[in-house]
mmCIF file of C-alpha atoms in Angstrom:
data_model
loop_
_atom_site.group_PDB
_atom_site.id
_atom_site.type_symbol
_atom_site.label_atom_id
_atom_site.label_comp_id
_atom_site.label_asym_id
_atom_site.label_seq_id
_atom_site.Cartn_x
_atom_site.Cartn_y
_atom_site.Cartn_z
ATOM 1 C CA MET A 17 230.989 135.535 99.511
ATOM 2 C CA THR A 18 232.498 138.017 97.072
ATOM 3 C CA LYS A 19 230.642 139.529 94.126
ATOM 4 C CA SER A 20 232.643 137.467 91.615
ATOM 5 C CA GLN A 21 231.904 134.295 93.551
ATOM 6 C CA GLU A 22 228.201 135.093 93.642
ATOM 7 C CA GLN A 23 228.115 135.607 89.870
ATOM 8 C CA SER A 24 229.975 132.357 89.188
ATOM 9 C CA GLY A 25 228.019 130.328 91.739
ATOM 10 C CA GLU A 26 231.129 129.648 93.796
ATOM 11 C CA GLY A 27 231.165 130.152 97.544
ATOM 12 C CA LYS A 28 231.181 128.674 101.038
ATOM 13 C CA VAL A 29 227.953 127.330 102.533
ATOM 14 C CA ILE A 30 226.854 125.486 105.663
ATOM 15 C CA CYS A 31 225.097 122.179 105.050
ATOM 16 C CA PRO A 32 221.620 122.358 106.658
ATOM 17 C CA SER A 33 221.656 118.603 107.377
ATOM 18 C CA CYS A 34 225.015 118.048 109.080
ATOM 19 C CA ASP A 35 226.319 121.604 109.789
ATOM 20 C CA LEU A 36 229.488 121.051 107.739
ATOM 21 C CA ALA A 37 231.169 124.032 106.054
ATOM 22 C CA VAL A 38 231.437 123.269 102.323
ATOM 23 C CA LEU A 39 233.123 125.097 99.453
ATOM 24 C CA LEU A 40 230.934 124.942 96.346
ATOM 25 C CA PRO A 41 232.680 125.000 92.956
ATOM 26 C CA ALA A 42 231.636 127.339 90.161
ATOM 27 C CA TYR A 43 228.193 126.522 88.732
ATOM 28 C CA ARG A 44 228.152 124.157 85.737
ATOM 29 C CA ARG A 45 224.878 123.266 84.101
ATOM 30 C CA GLY A 46 224.074 119.586 84.489
ATOM 31 C CA TYR A 47 226.214 119.134 87.602
ATOM 32 C CA GLN A 48 224.650 119.098 91.051
ATOM 33 C CA CYS A 49 226.485 119.655 94.336
ATOM 34 C CA ARG A 50 226.023 117.428 97.385
ATOM 35 C CA CYS A 51 227.474 117.611 100.856
ATOM 36 C CA PRO A 52 230.582 115.375 100.959
ATOM 37 C CA ARG A 53 229.615 114.106 104.410
ATOM 38 C CA CYS A 54 225.837 113.515 104.497
ATOM 39 C CA LYS A 55 225.115 113.657 100.723
ATOM 40 C CA LYS A 56 222.485 116.392 101.134
ATOM 41 C CA LEU A 57 221.708 118.195 97.865
ATOM 42 C CA LEU A 58 223.183 121.701 98.152
ATOM 43 C CA ARG A 59 222.720 122.903 94.569
ATOM 44 C CA THR A 60 220.586 121.557 91.726
ATOM 45 C CA ALA A 61 221.973 120.524 88.363
ATOM 46 C CA ASN A 62 219.799 122.753 86.155
ATOM 47 C CA ASP A 63 218.845 126.391 86.588
ATOM 48 C CA ILE A 64 215.409 126.690 84.952
ATOM 49 C CA SER A 65 214.282 130.198 84.022
ATOM 50 C CA TRP A 66 211.168 131.585 85.673
ATOM 51 C CA THR A 67 209.688 132.384 82.252
ATOM 52 C CA HIS A 68 209.731 128.734 81.212
ATOM 53 C CA GLY A 69 208.336 127.687 84.578
ATOM 54 C CA ALA A 70 205.553 130.258 84.353
ATOM 55 C CA ALA A 71 204.546 128.939 80.926
ATOM 56 C CA VAL A 72 204.204 125.408 82.312
ATOM 57 C CA ALA A 73 202.402 126.661 85.450
ATOM 58 C CA PHE A 74 199.933 128.760 83.440
ATOM 59 C CA SER A 75 199.169 125.785 81.191
ATOM 60 C CA ALA A 76 198.581 123.639 84.283
ATOM 61 C CA ILE A 77 196.132 126.195 85.703
ATOM 62 C CA LEU A 78 194.132 126.264 82.467
ATOM 63 C CA MET A 79 194.158 122.473 82.396
ATOM 64 C CA LEU A 80 192.787 122.277 85.955
ATOM 65 C CA LEU A 81 189.959 124.714 85.172
ATOM 66 C CA CYS A 82 188.996 122.513 82.237
ATOM 67 C CA VAL A 83 189.219 119.306 84.267
ATOM 68 C CA LEU A 84 186.998 120.318 87.206
ATOM 69 C CA PRO A 85 183.567 119.925 85.533
ATOM 70 C CA LEU A 86 184.561 117.072 83.207
ATOM 71 C CA PRO A 87 183.932 113.435 84.192
ATOM 72 C CA PHE A 88 186.965 111.220 84.810
ATOM 73 C CA PHE A 89 185.349 107.934 83.866
ATOM 74 C CA SER A 90 181.942 106.319 83.686
ATOM 75 C CA LEU A 91 180.893 103.064 85.333
ATOM 76 C CA SER A 92 178.219 100.594 84.279
ATOM 77 C CA SER A 93 176.986 97.528 86.112
ATOM 78 C CA SER A 94 173.718 95.534 85.913
ATOM 79 C CA GLY A 95 172.126 98.126 83.639
ATOM 80 C CA LEU A 96 173.020 101.029 85.933
ATOM 81 C CA SER A 97 175.627 103.702 85.209
ATOM 82 C CA ALA A 98 177.519 106.346 87.191
ATOM 83 C CA SER A 99 180.306 108.854 86.539
ATOM 84 C CA PHE A 100 183.033 110.474 88.618
ATOM 85 C CA SER A 101 184.446 114.005 88.461
ATOM 86 C CA LEU A 102 186.415 116.220 90.840
ATOM 87 C CA LEU A 103 183.345 118.334 91.593
ATOM 88 C CA SER A 104 181.348 115.218 92.483
ATOM 89 C CA LEU A 105 183.527 114.858 95.584
ATOM 90 C CA CYS A 106 181.249 117.455 97.155
ATOM 91 C CA LEU A 107 178.745 114.622 97.582
ATOM 92 C CA LEU A 108 180.782 113.544 100.609
ATOM 93 C CA TYR A 109 180.549 117.010 102.150
ATOM 94 C CA ASN A 110 177.757 116.379 104.660
ATOM 95 C CA ASP A 111 179.084 113.202 106.298
ATOM 96 C CA TRP A 112 182.823 113.352 105.625
ATOM 97 C CA PHE A 113 183.743 117.019 105.619
ATOM 98 C CA LEU A 114 187.308 116.394 106.862
ATOM 99 C CA LEU A 115 188.096 114.030 103.994
ATOM 100 C CA VAL A 116 186.690 116.438 101.415
ATOM 101 C CA ALA A 117 188.614 119.338 102.954
ATOM 102 C CA LEU A 118 191.810 117.289 102.885
ATOM 103 C CA PHE A 119 191.341 116.458 99.215
ATOM 104 C CA VAL A 120 190.487 120.029 98.203
ATOM 105 C CA LEU A 121 193.487 121.428 100.074
ATOM 106 C CA THR A 122 196.185 118.950 99.025
ATOM 107 C CA VAL A 123 195.092 118.242 95.441
ATOM 108 C CA LEU A 124 193.405 121.458 94.299
ATOM 109 C CA LEU A 125 193.906 124.620 96.370
ATOM 110 C CA LEU A 126 197.535 124.301 97.519
ATOM 111 C CA PRO A 127 198.900 123.179 94.109
ATOM 112 C CA LEU A 128 196.831 125.901 92.414
ATOM 113 C CA CYS A 129 198.197 128.571 94.765
ATOM 114 C CA MET A 130 201.751 127.322 94.098
ATOM 115 C CA LEU A 131 201.207 127.566 90.333
ATOM 116 C CA VAL A 132 199.725 131.076 90.593
ATOM 117 C CA ILE A 133 202.791 132.322 92.500
ATOM 118 C CA ILE A 134 205.120 130.853 89.865
ATOM 119 C CA CYS A 135 203.094 132.605 87.138
ATOM 120 C CA ALA A 136 203.206 135.929 89.001
ATOM 121 C CA ILE A 137 206.997 135.730 89.267
ATOM 122 C CA GLY A 138 207.691 134.464 85.736
ATOM 123 C CA ILE A 139 205.124 136.502 83.795
ATOM 124 C CA CYS A 140 204.664 139.686 85.838
ATOM 125 C CA GLY A 141 208.166 139.890 87.338
ATOM 126 C CA TYR A 142 206.672 139.943 90.838
ATOM 127 C CA LYS A 143 209.171 139.956 93.699
ATOM 128 C CA PRO A 144 207.672 137.778 96.458
ATOM 129 C CA SER A 145 207.035 139.271 99.892
ATOM 130 C CA LYS A 146 207.578 137.385 103.134
ATOM 131 C CA ILE A 147 203.902 136.379 103.339
ATOM 132 C CA VAL A 148 203.881 135.085 99.765
ATOM 133 C CA ALA A 149 207.090 133.121 100.335
ATOM 134 C CA ILE A 150 205.644 131.546 103.503
ATOM 135 C CA VAL A 151 202.436 130.642 101.655
ATOM 136 C CA TYR A 152 204.459 129.078 98.839
ATOM 137 C CA THR A 153 206.488 127.045 101.354
ATOM 138 C CA TYR A 154 203.359 125.534 102.905
ATOM 139 C CA CYS A 155 201.772 124.983 99.482
ATOM 140 C CA HIS A 156 204.864 123.109 98.336
ATOM 141 C CA VAL A 157 204.864 120.887 101.436
ATOM 142 C CA GLY A 158 201.128 120.182 101.223
ATOM 143 C CA SER A 159 200.808 119.402 97.488
ATOM 144 C CA PHE A 160 199.859 115.727 97.035
ATOM 145 C CA VAL A 161 198.964 115.676 93.339
ATOM 146 C CA ASP A 162 201.399 112.856 92.591
ATOM 147 C CA VAL A 163 199.883 110.708 95.354
ATOM 148 C CA PHE A 164 196.348 111.377 94.106
ATOM 149 C CA ILE A 165 197.052 110.389 90.491
ATOM 150 C CA LEU A 166 198.442 107.041 91.696
ATOM 151 C CA ALA A 167 195.348 106.648 93.896
ATOM 152 C CA VAL A 168 193.163 107.169 90.814
ATOM 153 C CA ALA A 169 195.020 104.376 89.011
ATOM 154 C CA ILE A 170 194.609 101.987 91.958
ATOM 155 C CA SER A 171 190.923 102.895 92.316
ATOM 156 C CA LEU A 172 190.351 102.042 88.662
ATOM 157 C CA VAL A 173 191.870 98.610 89.200
ATOM 158 C CA LYS A 174 189.553 98.048 92.175
ATOM 159 C CA ILE A 175 186.501 99.350 90.324
ATOM 160 C CA THR A 176 187.051 97.113 87.278
ATOM 161 C CA SER A 177 186.265 94.125 89.486
ATOM 162 C CA LEU A 178 182.867 95.669 90.292
ATOM 163 C CA ALA A 179 181.831 97.416 87.069
ATOM 164 C CA THR A 180 182.792 98.245 83.493
ATOM 165 C CA VAL A 181 184.974 101.365 83.289
ATOM 166 C CA ASP A 182 185.120 103.803 80.370
ATOM 167 C CA PHE A 183 187.833 106.493 80.442
ATOM 168 C CA LEU A 184 186.677 110.013 79.612
ATOM 169 C CA SER A 185 188.396 113.292 78.717
ATOM 170 C CA GLY A 186 188.721 114.508 82.319
ATOM 171 C CA PHE A 187 191.020 111.622 83.191
ATOM 172 C CA TYR A 188 193.496 112.337 80.393
ATOM 173 C CA LEU A 189 193.507 116.081 81.054
ATOM 174 C CA PHE A 190 194.114 115.520 84.762
ATOM 175 C CA VAL A 191 197.101 113.277 83.976
ATOM 176 C CA ILE A 192 198.589 116.147 81.937
ATOM 177 C CA PHE A 193 197.820 118.629 84.737
ATOM 178 C CA SER A 194 199.469 116.321 87.268
ATOM 179 C CA TRP A 195 202.624 115.952 85.177
ATOM 180 C CA MET A 196 203.011 119.736 84.764
ATOM 181 C CA THR A 197 202.327 120.402 88.455
ATOM 182 C CA ILE A 198 204.829 117.769 89.577
ATOM 183 C CA TRP A 199 207.415 119.292 87.214
ATOM 184 C CA CYS A 200 206.896 122.749 88.756
ATOM 185 C CA TRP A 201 206.970 121.260 92.267
ATOM 186 C CA ASN A 202 210.293 119.584 91.556
ATOM 187 C CA LYS A 203 211.993 122.509 89.794
ATOM 188 C CA TYR A 204 210.874 125.364 92.072
ATOM 189 C CA ARG A 205 211.590 124.448 95.684
ATOM 190 C CA PRO A 206 210.718 126.961 98.434
ATOM 191 C CA VAL A 207 214.348 128.052 98.778
ATOM 192 C CA THR A 208 214.217 129.454 95.216
ATOM 193 C CA ILE A 209 211.358 131.744 96.243
ATOM 194 C CA TRP A 210 213.162 132.884 99.388
ATOM 195 C CA LYS A 211 216.292 133.701 97.390
ATOM 196 C CA LEU A 212 214.207 135.966 95.159
ATOM 197 C CA LYS A 213 212.912 137.812 98.191
ATOM 198 C CA ASP A 214 216.264 138.344 99.915
ATOM 199 C CA LYS A 215 219.677 136.799 99.587
ATOM 200 C CA SER A 216 221.333 135.324 102.652
ATOM 201 C CA PRO A 217 223.658 137.722 104.533
ATOM 202 C CA GLU A 218 227.304 137.645 103.522
ATOM 203 C CA LEU A 219 229.212 135.465 105.958
ATOM 204 C CA SER A 220 232.847 134.747 106.615
ATOM 205 C CA ILE A 221 232.891 130.943 106.863
ATOM 206 C CA ASN A 222 235.799 128.913 108.185
ATOM 207 C CA LEU A 223 235.937 125.548 106.388
ATOM 208 C CA GLU A 224 237.648 123.918 109.372
ATOM 209 C CA LEU A 225 234.781 124.587 111.801
ATOM 210 C CA LYS A 226 231.140 123.514 111.726
ATOM 211 C CA GLY A 227 228.420 126.145 111.628
ATOM 212 C CA GLN A 228 227.519 126.046 115.328
ATOM 213 C CA GLU A 229 231.153 126.598 116.332
ATOM 214 C CA GLN A 230 231.188 129.753 114.200
ATOM 215 C CA GLY A 231 227.879 131.043 115.581
ATOM 216 C CA ILE A 232 226.062 130.388 112.296
ATOM 217 C CA LYS A 233 222.401 129.433 112.467
ATOM 218 C CA ILE A 234 220.341 128.031 109.590
ATOM 219 C CA CYS A 235 216.622 128.759 109.450
ATOM 220 C CA ARG A 236 214.683 125.536 108.872
ATOM 221 C CA ARG A 237 211.944 127.358 106.946
ATOM 222 C CA CYS A 238 213.878 129.430 104.381
ATOM 223 C CA LEU A 239 217.397 127.920 104.796
ATOM 224 C CA CYS A 240 218.876 131.361 105.442
ATOM 225 C CA ALA A 241 222.321 131.168 107.091
ATOM 226 C CA PHE A 242 223.141 134.021 109.457
ATOM 227 C CA LYS A 243 225.490 134.640 112.358
ATOM 228 C CA SER A 244 224.257 134.976 115.936
ATOM 229 C CA TYR A 245 225.884 133.596 119.076
ATOM 230 C CA GLU A 246 222.635 133.800 121.092
ATOM 231 C CA GLU A 247 220.742 130.553 121.637
ATOM 232 C CA GLU A 248 217.562 132.044 120.133
ATOM 233 C CA ALA A 249 217.525 134.487 117.235
ATOM 234 C CA VAL A 250 215.081 135.726 114.598
ATOM 235 C CA CYS A 251 215.799 134.832 110.984
ATOM 236 C CA PRO A 252 216.537 138.069 109.077
ATOM 237 C CA ARG A 253 214.802 136.748 105.956
ATOM 238 C CA CYS A 254 211.556 135.092 107.111
ATOM 239 C CA GLY A 255 211.295 136.158 110.775
ATOM 240 C CA LYS A 256 211.120 132.607 112.177
ATOM 241 C CA ARG A 257 212.640 131.931 115.598
ATOM 242 C CA THR A 258 215.818 129.983 114.951
ATOM 243 C CA TYR A 259 218.047 127.947 117.260
ATOM 244 C CA PHE A 260 221.372 126.217 116.798
ATOM 245 C CA ARG A 261 219.432 122.984 117.134
ATOM 246 C CA GLN A 262 215.689 122.318 117.050
ATOM 247 C CA LYS A 263 214.313 123.133 120.507
ATOM 248 C CA ILE A 264 213.001 120.137 122.549
ATOM 249 C CA CYS A 265 213.411 118.007 119.423
ATOM 250 C CA GLY A 266 213.546 114.698 121.286
ATOM 251 C CA GLN A 267 210.485 115.264 123.497
ATOM 252 C CA LYS A 268 208.300 116.566 120.673
ATOM 253 C CA CYS A 269 209.259 113.741 118.309
ATOM 254 C CA ALA A 270 208.704 111.091 121.006
ATOM 255 C CA ALA A 271 205.250 112.447 121.881
ATOM 256 C CA LEU A 272 204.170 112.492 118.224
ATOM 257 C CA LEU A 273 205.487 108.985 117.605
ATOM 258 C CA LEU A 274 203.593 107.677 120.646
ATOM 259 C CA ALA A 275 200.383 109.238 119.292
ATOM 260 C CA ALA A 276 201.002 107.712 115.861
ATOM 261 C CA PHE A 277 201.697 104.292 117.420
ATOM 262 C CA ILE A 278 198.400 104.385 119.334
ATOM 263 C CA LEU A 279 196.422 105.443 116.244
ATOM 264 C CA PHE A 280 198.112 102.854 114.042
ATOM 265 C CA PHE A 281 196.179 99.913 115.526
ATOM 266 C CA PRO A 282 192.557 101.116 115.071
ATOM 267 C CA SER A 283 193.451 102.355 111.577
ATOM 268 C CA ASN A 284 194.318 98.780 110.570
ATOM 269 C CA LEU A 285 191.820 96.807 112.640
ATOM 270 C CA TYR A 286 188.600 98.710 111.903
ATOM 271 C CA PRO A 287 187.021 99.109 108.414
ATOM 272 C CA VAL A 288 188.399 101.861 106.202
ATOM 273 C CA MET A 289 185.664 101.254 103.639
ATOM 274 C CA VAL A 290 182.090 99.925 103.841
ATOM 275 C CA THR A 291 180.586 98.332 100.719
ATOM 276 C CA THR A 292 176.798 98.007 100.615
ATOM 277 C CA TYR A 293 175.426 95.449 98.140
ATOM 278 C CA LEU A 294 171.642 94.941 97.897
ATOM 279 C CA GLY A 295 171.203 96.656 101.265
ATOM 280 C CA SER A 296 173.758 94.473 103.057
ATOM 281 C CA PRO A 297 176.776 96.471 104.331
ATOM 282 C CA GLU A 298 180.196 94.837 104.667
ATOM 283 C CA GLY A 299 183.229 96.571 106.101
ATOM 284 C CA SER A 300 186.795 95.915 105.001
ATOM 285 C CA ASN A 301 190.085 97.052 106.482
ATOM 286 C CA ILE A 302 193.331 97.694 104.594
ATOM 287 C CA VAL A 303 194.454 94.054 104.684
ATOM 288 C CA ASP A 304 191.047 92.806 103.460
ATOM 289 C CA GLY A 305 191.168 95.154 100.478
ATOM 290 C CA ALA A 306 194.711 94.091 99.581
ATOM 291 C CA LEU A 307 193.834 90.395 99.856
ATOM 292 C CA PHE A 308 190.803 90.902 97.601
ATOM 293 C CA LEU A 309 193.004 92.477 94.928
ATOM 294 C CA TRP A 310 195.603 89.751 95.311
ATOM 295 C CA LYS A 311 193.010 86.988 94.809
ATOM 296 C CA SER A 312 191.628 88.922 91.817
ATOM 297 C CA GLY A 313 195.028 88.749 90.144
ATOM 298 C CA SER A 314 196.062 92.388 90.763
ATOM 299 C CA TRP A 315 199.232 91.437 92.606
ATOM 300 C CA PHE A 316 201.145 94.621 91.847
ATOM 301 C CA VAL A 317 198.343 96.919 93.067
ATOM 302 C CA ALA A 318 197.832 94.786 96.183
ATOM 303 C CA SER A 319 201.556 95.070 96.915
ATOM 304 C CA VAL A 320 201.457 98.852 96.444
ATOM 305 C CA ILE A 321 198.579 99.174 98.933
ATOM 306 C CA ILE A 322 200.304 96.965 101.504
ATOM 307 C CA VAL A 323 203.552 98.913 101.169
ATOM 308 C CA ALA A 324 201.932 102.373 101.206
ATOM 309 C CA SER A 325 199.318 101.708 103.897
ATOM 310 C CA LEU A 326 201.033 99.240 106.243
ATOM 311 C CA PHE A 327 204.770 99.140 105.643
ATOM 312 C CA ILE A 328 205.444 102.870 105.157
ATOM 313 C CA PRO A 329 203.582 104.142 108.286
ATOM 314 C CA GLY A 330 205.049 101.359 110.410
ATOM 315 C CA PHE A 331 208.501 101.899 108.945
ATOM 316 C CA LYS A 332 208.344 105.647 109.658
ATOM 317 C CA ILE A 333 207.352 105.073 113.281
ATOM 318 C CA LEU A 334 210.095 102.473 113.832
ATOM 319 C CA ALA A 335 212.770 104.432 111.934
ATOM 320 C CA LEU A 336 212.120 107.717 113.732
ATOM 321 C CA SER A 337 211.963 105.916 117.080
ATOM 322 C CA TYR A 338 215.280 104.234 116.305
ATOM 323 C CA LEU A 339 216.904 107.535 115.272
ATOM 324 C CA SER A 340 215.616 109.328 118.379
ATOM 325 C CA LEU A 341 216.842 106.523 120.643
ATOM 326 C CA ARG A 342 220.316 106.495 119.081
ATOM 327 C CA VAL A 343 220.605 110.279 119.349
ATOM 328 C CA ASN A 344 219.409 110.376 122.970
ATOM 329 C CA LYS A 345 221.854 107.649 124.006
ATOM 330 C CA GLY A 346 224.664 109.101 121.882
ATOM 331 C CA VAL A 347 225.342 105.736 120.225
ATOM 332 C CA ILE A 348 226.282 106.841 116.695
ATOM 333 C CA ASN A 349 228.662 104.490 114.881
ATOM 334 C CA ASN A 350 227.798 105.192 111.241
ATOM 335 C CA PRO A 351 226.123 108.604 110.863
ATOM 336 C CA VAL A 352 225.955 108.313 107.061
ATOM 337 C CA ILE A 353 223.572 105.345 107.295
ATOM 338 C CA LEU A 354 221.406 107.065 109.925
ATOM 339 C CA SER A 355 221.306 110.247 107.866
ATOM 340 C CA ARG A 356 220.238 108.337 104.761
ATOM 341 C CA LEU A 357 217.593 106.546 106.814
ATOM 342 C CA PHE A 358 216.151 109.927 107.800
ATOM 343 C CA HIS A 359 216.195 111.100 104.170
ATOM 344 C CA ILE A 360 214.216 107.980 103.207
ATOM 345 C CA VAL A 361 211.653 108.727 105.933
ATOM 346 C CA GLU A 362 211.285 112.288 104.618
ATOM 347 C CA PHE A 363 210.866 111.103 101.023
ATOM 348 C CA ILE A 364 208.242 108.391 101.599
ATOM 349 C CA GLY A 365 206.263 110.346 104.192
ATOM 350 C CA LYS A 366 203.348 111.574 102.091
ATOM 351 C CA TRP A 367 202.838 108.352 100.112
ATOM 352 C CA SER A 368 200.885 106.825 102.985
ATOM 353 C CA MET A 369 198.032 109.139 101.942
ATOM 354 C CA LEU A 370 197.487 106.804 99.000
ATOM 355 C CA ASP A 371 194.839 104.676 100.717
ATOM 356 C CA VAL A 372 192.990 107.770 101.969
ATOM 357 C CA PHE A 373 192.570 109.052 98.406
ATOM 358 C CA VAL A 374 191.583 105.590 97.174
ATOM 359 C CA VAL A 375 188.736 105.445 99.707
ATOM 360 C CA ILE A 376 187.588 108.969 98.763
ATOM 361 C CA ILE A 377 187.506 108.116 95.054
ATOM 362 C CA MET A 378 185.732 104.790 95.593
ATOM 363 C CA SER A 379 183.123 106.399 97.851
ATOM 364 C CA VAL A 380 182.193 108.950 95.193
ATOM 365 C CA ALA A 381 182.543 106.817 92.073
ATOM 366 C CA VAL A 382 180.687 103.657 93.136
ATOM 367 C CA LYS A 383 177.078 104.802 93.469
ATOM 368 C CA PHE A 384 174.574 102.474 91.787
ATOM 369 C CA GLY A 385 171.348 103.448 93.520
ATOM 370 C CA GLY A 386 170.138 100.732 95.886
ATOM 371 C CA LEU A 387 172.226 98.041 94.180
ATOM 372 C CA MET A 388 175.723 98.973 95.340
ATOM 373 C CA SER A 389 177.490 101.824 97.102
ATOM 374 C CA VAL A 390 180.796 102.444 98.881
ATOM 375 C CA ALA A 391 181.303 104.696 101.911
ATOM 376 C CA PRO A 392 184.342 105.585 104.055
ATOM 377 C CA GLY A 393 184.782 103.746 107.329
ATOM 378 C CA PHE A 394 185.807 105.135 110.711
ATOM 379 C CA ALA A 395 189.366 103.805 110.401
ATOM 380 C CA ILE A 396 190.147 106.054 107.436
ATOM 381 C CA LEU A 397 190.129 109.065 109.781
ATOM 382 C CA THR A 398 192.535 107.460 112.250
ATOM 383 C CA PHE A 399 194.747 106.316 109.380
ATOM 384 C CA CYS A 400 194.813 109.865 108.019
ATOM 385 C CA LEU A 401 195.869 111.100 111.459
ATOM 386 C CA VAL A 402 198.694 108.519 111.543
ATOM 387 C CA VAL A 403 200.042 109.899 108.261
ATOM 388 C CA LEU A 404 199.823 113.547 109.341
ATOM 389 C CA VAL A 405 201.317 112.898 112.791
ATOM 390 C CA THR A 406 204.280 110.968 111.367
ATOM 391 C CA LEU A 407 204.896 113.789 108.868
ATOM 392 C CA TRP A 408 204.919 116.218 111.789
ATOM 393 C CA ALA A 409 207.274 113.981 113.745
ATOM 394 C CA ALA A 410 209.740 113.825 110.841
ATOM 395 C CA ALA A 411 209.629 117.619 110.516
ATOM 396 C CA SER A 412 210.339 117.945 114.256
ATOM 397 C CA PHE A 413 213.461 115.775 114.168
ATOM 398 C CA ASP A 414 216.758 117.664 113.783
ATOM 399 C CA GLU A 415 219.099 115.609 111.611
ATOM 400 C CA ARG A 416 222.144 117.646 112.703
ATOM 401 C CA LEU A 417 221.974 115.993 116.135
ATOM 402 C CA ILE A 418 223.143 112.747 114.511
ATOM 403 C CA TRP A 419 226.389 114.385 113.454
ATOM 404 C CA ASP A 420 226.764 116.285 116.733
ATOM 405 C CA LYS A 421 226.658 113.061 118.727
ATOM 406 C CA TYR A 422 229.069 111.370 116.316
ATOM 407 C CA VAL A 423 231.602 114.205 116.630
ATOM 408 C CA GLU A 424 231.247 114.221 120.439
ATOM 409 C CA LYS A 425 231.913 110.471 120.549
ATOM 410 C CA LYS A 426 235.086 110.877 118.504
#
């Protein structure tokens, strides 16, 4: 890429999803660039300044610090009252440490770390190091604020059938914090941080050949494109071991999918939540909870739970198994459809955590002394493992193999 091309935004790139060499036109605000073959987004439509992003990130940090001690909502039932706040989740610490750790990491610590890095770059002009860029990458992947805010809404619908709910200041402030964090998450992808650290090496790209045929590797962590004809090479930008194609992709993905398939059954058969009323405990699995909401008239919420907790995990397991089988057998008739199927699996992956957060919120919020209480059930741990394992399986699958097999067949 020449200096004039770099300034105008024009240049040749290798698509990280299908390995196609693409010529990008000059940058125009409001116009995004997608791969003509697999429709992968190669360049965003708007270039947001780091100063504006830092202002939003700093406001989100202040909002979170204000939200932590404030109650979300208060509950009242049969003359008893209770309130819920983010700090009250520590009440689950002794018996359900893994659930509390998961919440703190994905909803508080990782998003907060992501926002701090954006502030350091936009306000202080900090140039990120390799360690900081790696941390930001993992923080971006592990931020589930959007899932949690939807879980809060669903929990409120469930709780209204048990008690009277009054919304408090913490709820409204957390909604604002969530909106600002999601905005930063969407505008500042990890690749933007890596580009600040180091630009990709200048490459001479032939538009008539795919990347592998030209000896060009693409790092799956920082998306750096570099030339190396060896099977294994170290990324010059982030130091990750990089291959032309993901090593032992099929075996790793198959093993993870088998583990997820085995865990899927106990996560749906055993109780995810145990409700104790007047000393009498009663367990309920995911289907029981959805049916209760459906009979209560909350059809939309019941549908959301069924889709997020049953359909999405099952769909991910079946879709990834189908993709792996087609790639292994080399039966690729329409790679565009298979590629879009994989993009859907990537997009919906984290939304299965919805039911996990709902159980956490219900367990902390519904505490009415000896009258009524809610506690997590054993199945919530296995369900959480299903979600994490399927996310890992999707990350292990190399989408470029779909296009390799299609080209070989032709």
